[in-house]
Short mmCIF file of C-alpha atoms in Angstrom, two decimals:
data_model
loop_
_atom_site.label_atom_id
_atom_site.label_comp_id
_atom_site.label_asym_id
_atom_site.label_seq_id
_atom_site.Cartn_x
_atom_site.Cartn_y
_atom_site.Cartn_z
CA UNK A 945 -3.08 29.02 -11.86
CA UNK A 946 -3.95 25.44 -11.01
CA UNK A 947 -7.08 24.61 -9.07
CA UNK A 948 -6.49 24.52 -5.31
CA UNK A 949 -7.49 21.29 -3.60
CA UNK A 950 -9.31 21.81 -0.33
CA UNK A 951 -10.31 18.23 0.38
CA UNK A 952 -9.68 14.75 -0.90
CA UNK A 953 -11.83 13.75 -3.86
CA UNK A 954 -11.58 10.08 -2.88
CA UNK A 955 -14.59 8.49 -1.21
CA UNK A 956 -12.58 6.49 1.32
CA UNK A 957 -15.56 4.67 2.87
CA UNK A 958 -16.79 3.43 -0.53
CA UNK A 959 -13.26 2.37 -1.40
CA UNK A 960 -12.84 0.56 1.92
CA UNK A 961 -15.99 -1.48 1.20
CA UNK A 962 -14.41 -2.82 -1.99
CA UNK A 963 -10.97 -3.61 -0.57
CA UNK A 964 -10.44 -7.19 0.62
CA UNK A 965 -9.69 -7.67 4.32
CA UNK A 966 -6.06 -8.69 3.68
CA UNK A 967 -5.44 -5.40 1.83
CA UNK A 968 -6.99 -3.05 4.43
CA UNK A 969 -3.58 -2.36 6.03
CA UNK A 970 -2.26 -1.14 2.67
CA UNK A 971 -5.35 1.02 2.19
CA UNK A 972 -4.93 2.56 5.63
CA UNK A 973 -1.27 3.37 4.89
CA UNK A 974 -2.20 4.87 1.53
CA UNK A 975 -4.94 7.00 3.13
CA UNK A 976 -2.50 8.24 5.79
CA UNK A 977 0.01 9.28 3.08
CA UNK A 978 -2.74 10.98 1.09
CA UNK A 979 -4.08 12.84 4.13
CA UNK A 980 -0.54 13.91 5.11
CA UNK A 981 0.08 15.28 1.63
CA UNK A 982 -3.23 17.17 1.69
CA UNK A 983 -2.39 18.65 5.13
CA UNK A 984 1.02 19.83 3.84
CA UNK A 985 -0.57 21.43 0.80
CA UNK A 986 -3.25 23.16 2.87
CA UNK A 987 -0.62 24.44 5.36
CA UNK A 988 0.78 26.69 2.63
CA UNK A 989 -1.07 29.74 1.30
CA UNK A 990 -2.68 29.33 -2.13
CA UNK A 991 -0.76 32.28 -3.56
CA UNK A 992 2.90 33.20 -3.19
CA UNK A 993 3.48 35.97 -0.60
CA UNK A 994 3.44 39.55 -1.94
CA UNK A 995 6.78 41.31 -1.92
CA UNK A 996 7.01 44.98 -0.90
CA UNK A 997 9.24 46.14 -3.76
CA UNK A 998 9.06 49.79 -2.70
CA UNK A 999 10.66 48.95 0.67
CA UNK A 1000 13.53 47.10 -1.07
CA UNK A 1001 14.05 49.99 -3.54
CA UNK A 1002 14.53 52.36 -0.60
CA UNK A 1003 16.90 50.07 1.32
CA UNK A 1004 19.05 48.50 -1.45
CA UNK A 1005 21.81 50.99 -2.44
CA UNK A 1006 22.58 49.51 -5.90
CA UNK A 1007 20.39 51.26 -8.51
CA UNK A 1008 18.31 49.01 -10.80
CA UNK A 1009 19.02 45.82 -8.84
CA UNK A 1010 15.55 45.66 -7.23
CA UNK A 1011 13.89 46.49 -10.58
CA UNK A 1012 15.77 43.61 -12.23
CA UNK A 1013 14.74 41.21 -9.44
CA UNK A 1014 11.15 42.43 -9.65
CA UNK A 1015 10.97 41.82 -13.44
CA UNK A 1016 12.52 38.37 -13.06
CA UNK A 1017 10.21 37.49 -10.15
CA UNK A 1018 7.07 38.61 -11.98
CA UNK A 1019 8.18 36.83 -15.18
CA UNK A 1020 8.72 33.59 -13.28
CA UNK A 1021 5.91 31.14 -13.96
CA UNK A 1022 6.20 27.72 -12.41
CA UNK A 1023 4.33 25.37 -14.71
CA UNK A 1024 1.74 23.11 -13.21
CA UNK A 1025 2.37 19.59 -14.51
CA UNK A 1026 0.06 18.65 -17.36
CA UNK A 1027 -2.41 15.90 -16.65
CA UNK A 1028 -1.32 13.12 -18.99
CA UNK A 1029 -2.87 10.23 -17.09
CA UNK A 1030 -6.55 11.15 -16.75
CA UNK A 1031 -7.27 10.39 -20.42
CA UNK A 1032 -5.61 6.96 -20.04
CA UNK A 1033 -7.54 6.25 -16.86
CA UNK A 1034 -10.79 7.35 -18.55
CA UNK A 1035 -10.04 5.07 -21.52
CA UNK A 1036 -9.32 2.15 -19.17
CA UNK A 1037 -12.51 2.90 -17.26
CA UNK A 1038 -14.48 2.91 -20.54
CA UNK A 1039 -13.11 -0.56 -21.35
CA UNK A 1040 -13.80 -1.83 -17.84
CA UNK A 1041 -17.29 -0.30 -17.98
CA UNK A 1042 -17.97 -2.19 -21.24
CA UNK A 1043 -16.83 -5.43 -19.59
CA UNK A 1044 -18.99 -4.68 -16.53
CA UNK A 1045 -22.02 -3.92 -18.71
CA UNK A 1046 -21.46 -7.13 -20.70
CA UNK A 1047 -21.16 -9.12 -17.46
CA UNK A 1048 -24.35 -7.51 -16.13
CA UNK A 1049 -26.19 -8.33 -19.37
CA UNK A 1050 -25.05 -11.97 -19.25
CA UNK A 1051 -25.87 -12.18 -15.54
CA UNK A 1052 -29.34 -10.71 -16.08
CA UNK A 1053 -29.95 -13.23 -18.90
CA UNK A 1054 -28.83 -16.06 -16.57
CA UNK A 1055 -31.03 -14.71 -13.79
CA UNK A 1056 -34.04 -14.63 -16.13
CA UNK A 1057 -33.29 -18.18 -17.31
CA UNK A 1058 -32.92 -19.47 -13.75
CA UNK A 1059 -36.03 -17.66 -12.56
CA UNK A 1060 -37.93 -19.33 -15.41
CA UNK A 1061 -36.54 -22.72 -14.35
CA UNK A 1062 -37.52 -22.00 -10.74
CA UNK A 1063 -41.03 -21.04 -11.84
CA UNK A 1064 -41.30 -24.25 -13.89
CA UNK A 1065 -40.08 -26.33 -10.95
CA UNK A 1066 -42.50 -24.63 -8.54
CA UNK A 1067 -45.34 -25.26 -11.02
CA UNK A 1068 -44.67 -29.01 -10.93
CA UNK A 1069 -46.54 -31.33 -8.67
CA UNK A 1070 -44.57 -32.34 -5.59
CA UNK A 1071 -42.85 -35.69 -6.15
CA UNK A 1072 -44.75 -37.35 -3.34
CA UNK A 1073 -48.05 -36.52 -5.11
CA UNK A 1074 -46.86 -37.38 -8.63
CA UNK A 1075 -47.99 -40.49 -10.47
CA UNK A 1076 -45.84 -42.28 -13.06
CA UNK A 1077 -47.87 -40.61 -15.81
CA UNK A 1078 -47.29 -37.17 -14.24
CA UNK A 1079 -43.56 -37.91 -14.08
CA UNK A 1080 -43.55 -38.99 -17.74
CA UNK A 1081 -45.35 -35.79 -18.74
CA UNK A 1082 -42.94 -33.61 -16.72
CA UNK A 1083 -39.71 -35.47 -17.67
CA UNK A 1084 -40.25 -37.36 -20.94
CA UNK A 1085 -36.53 -38.11 -21.44
CA UNK A 1086 -36.02 -39.60 -17.97
CA UNK A 1087 -39.31 -41.45 -17.65
CA UNK A 1088 -39.64 -45.17 -18.25
CA UNK A 1089 -40.97 -45.82 -21.77
CA UNK A 1090 -41.03 -49.60 -22.31
CA UNK A 1091 -42.64 -49.35 -25.76
CA UNK A 1092 -40.41 -46.76 -27.48
CA UNK A 1093 -37.26 -47.21 -25.38
CA UNK A 1094 -37.22 -50.65 -23.80
CA UNK A 1095 -34.50 -51.15 -21.25
CA UNK A 1096 -33.34 -54.35 -19.62
CA UNK A 1097 -31.47 -54.85 -16.43
CA UNK A 1098 -28.78 -53.56 -15.72
CA UNK A 1099 -30.15 -50.71 -17.92
CA UNK A 1100 -26.78 -49.89 -19.48
CA UNK A 1101 -26.34 -49.00 -23.18
CA UNK A 1102 -24.71 -52.37 -23.84
CA UNK A 1103 -27.96 -54.14 -22.88
CA UNK A 1104 -30.16 -52.14 -25.27
CA UNK A 1105 -31.75 -54.03 -28.16
CA UNK A 1106 -30.09 -52.01 -30.94
CA UNK A 1107 -26.65 -51.67 -29.31
CA UNK A 1108 -23.59 -51.92 -31.57
CA UNK A 1109 -20.13 -52.12 -30.00
CA UNK A 1110 -18.14 -49.12 -31.33
CA UNK A 1111 -14.86 -51.09 -31.29
CA UNK A 1112 -16.31 -53.90 -33.39
CA UNK A 1113 -17.91 -51.38 -35.70
CA UNK A 1114 -14.58 -49.53 -36.17
CA UNK A 1115 -12.73 -52.86 -36.67
CA UNK A 1116 -15.28 -53.99 -39.27
CA UNK A 1117 -15.01 -50.66 -41.12
CA UNK A 1118 -11.23 -51.10 -41.54
CA UNK A 1119 -11.51 -54.61 -43.03
#
């Protein structure tokens, strides 16, 4: 005999938290259908009613008819449908769980990286208290370095001392 359901196994409040606002109407309709189905199932007894075969044997005049019905009734087994979907759902959940775990791992790595950056930024001197030397020490690539990287106004790559025009260089390479 199949297991008798006595209540819904769905945590509706947890599900409602995850459903977007525009889908709440659909969730409410689905919950109403599910609750209605559960009420109809619970309205029926869990077992089929017992038949008083002795009473029928006394009242039915045809000999052997009640015995034949009784054998057929007791031999009748209504099969409960086999659960063919739970394994598929479990397999899908395993795949989704792997994706969730991978996302969590990547997110935790990003969080650690950003927390490190935040700690480094908080450890810096405030800009209003920083000297040019402090700025150079904190940001060596952005700081002005007139000896190693001289720059002339308008400070574009074309104005650098060792600038070579890529178009002229490509043209010279072809000839």
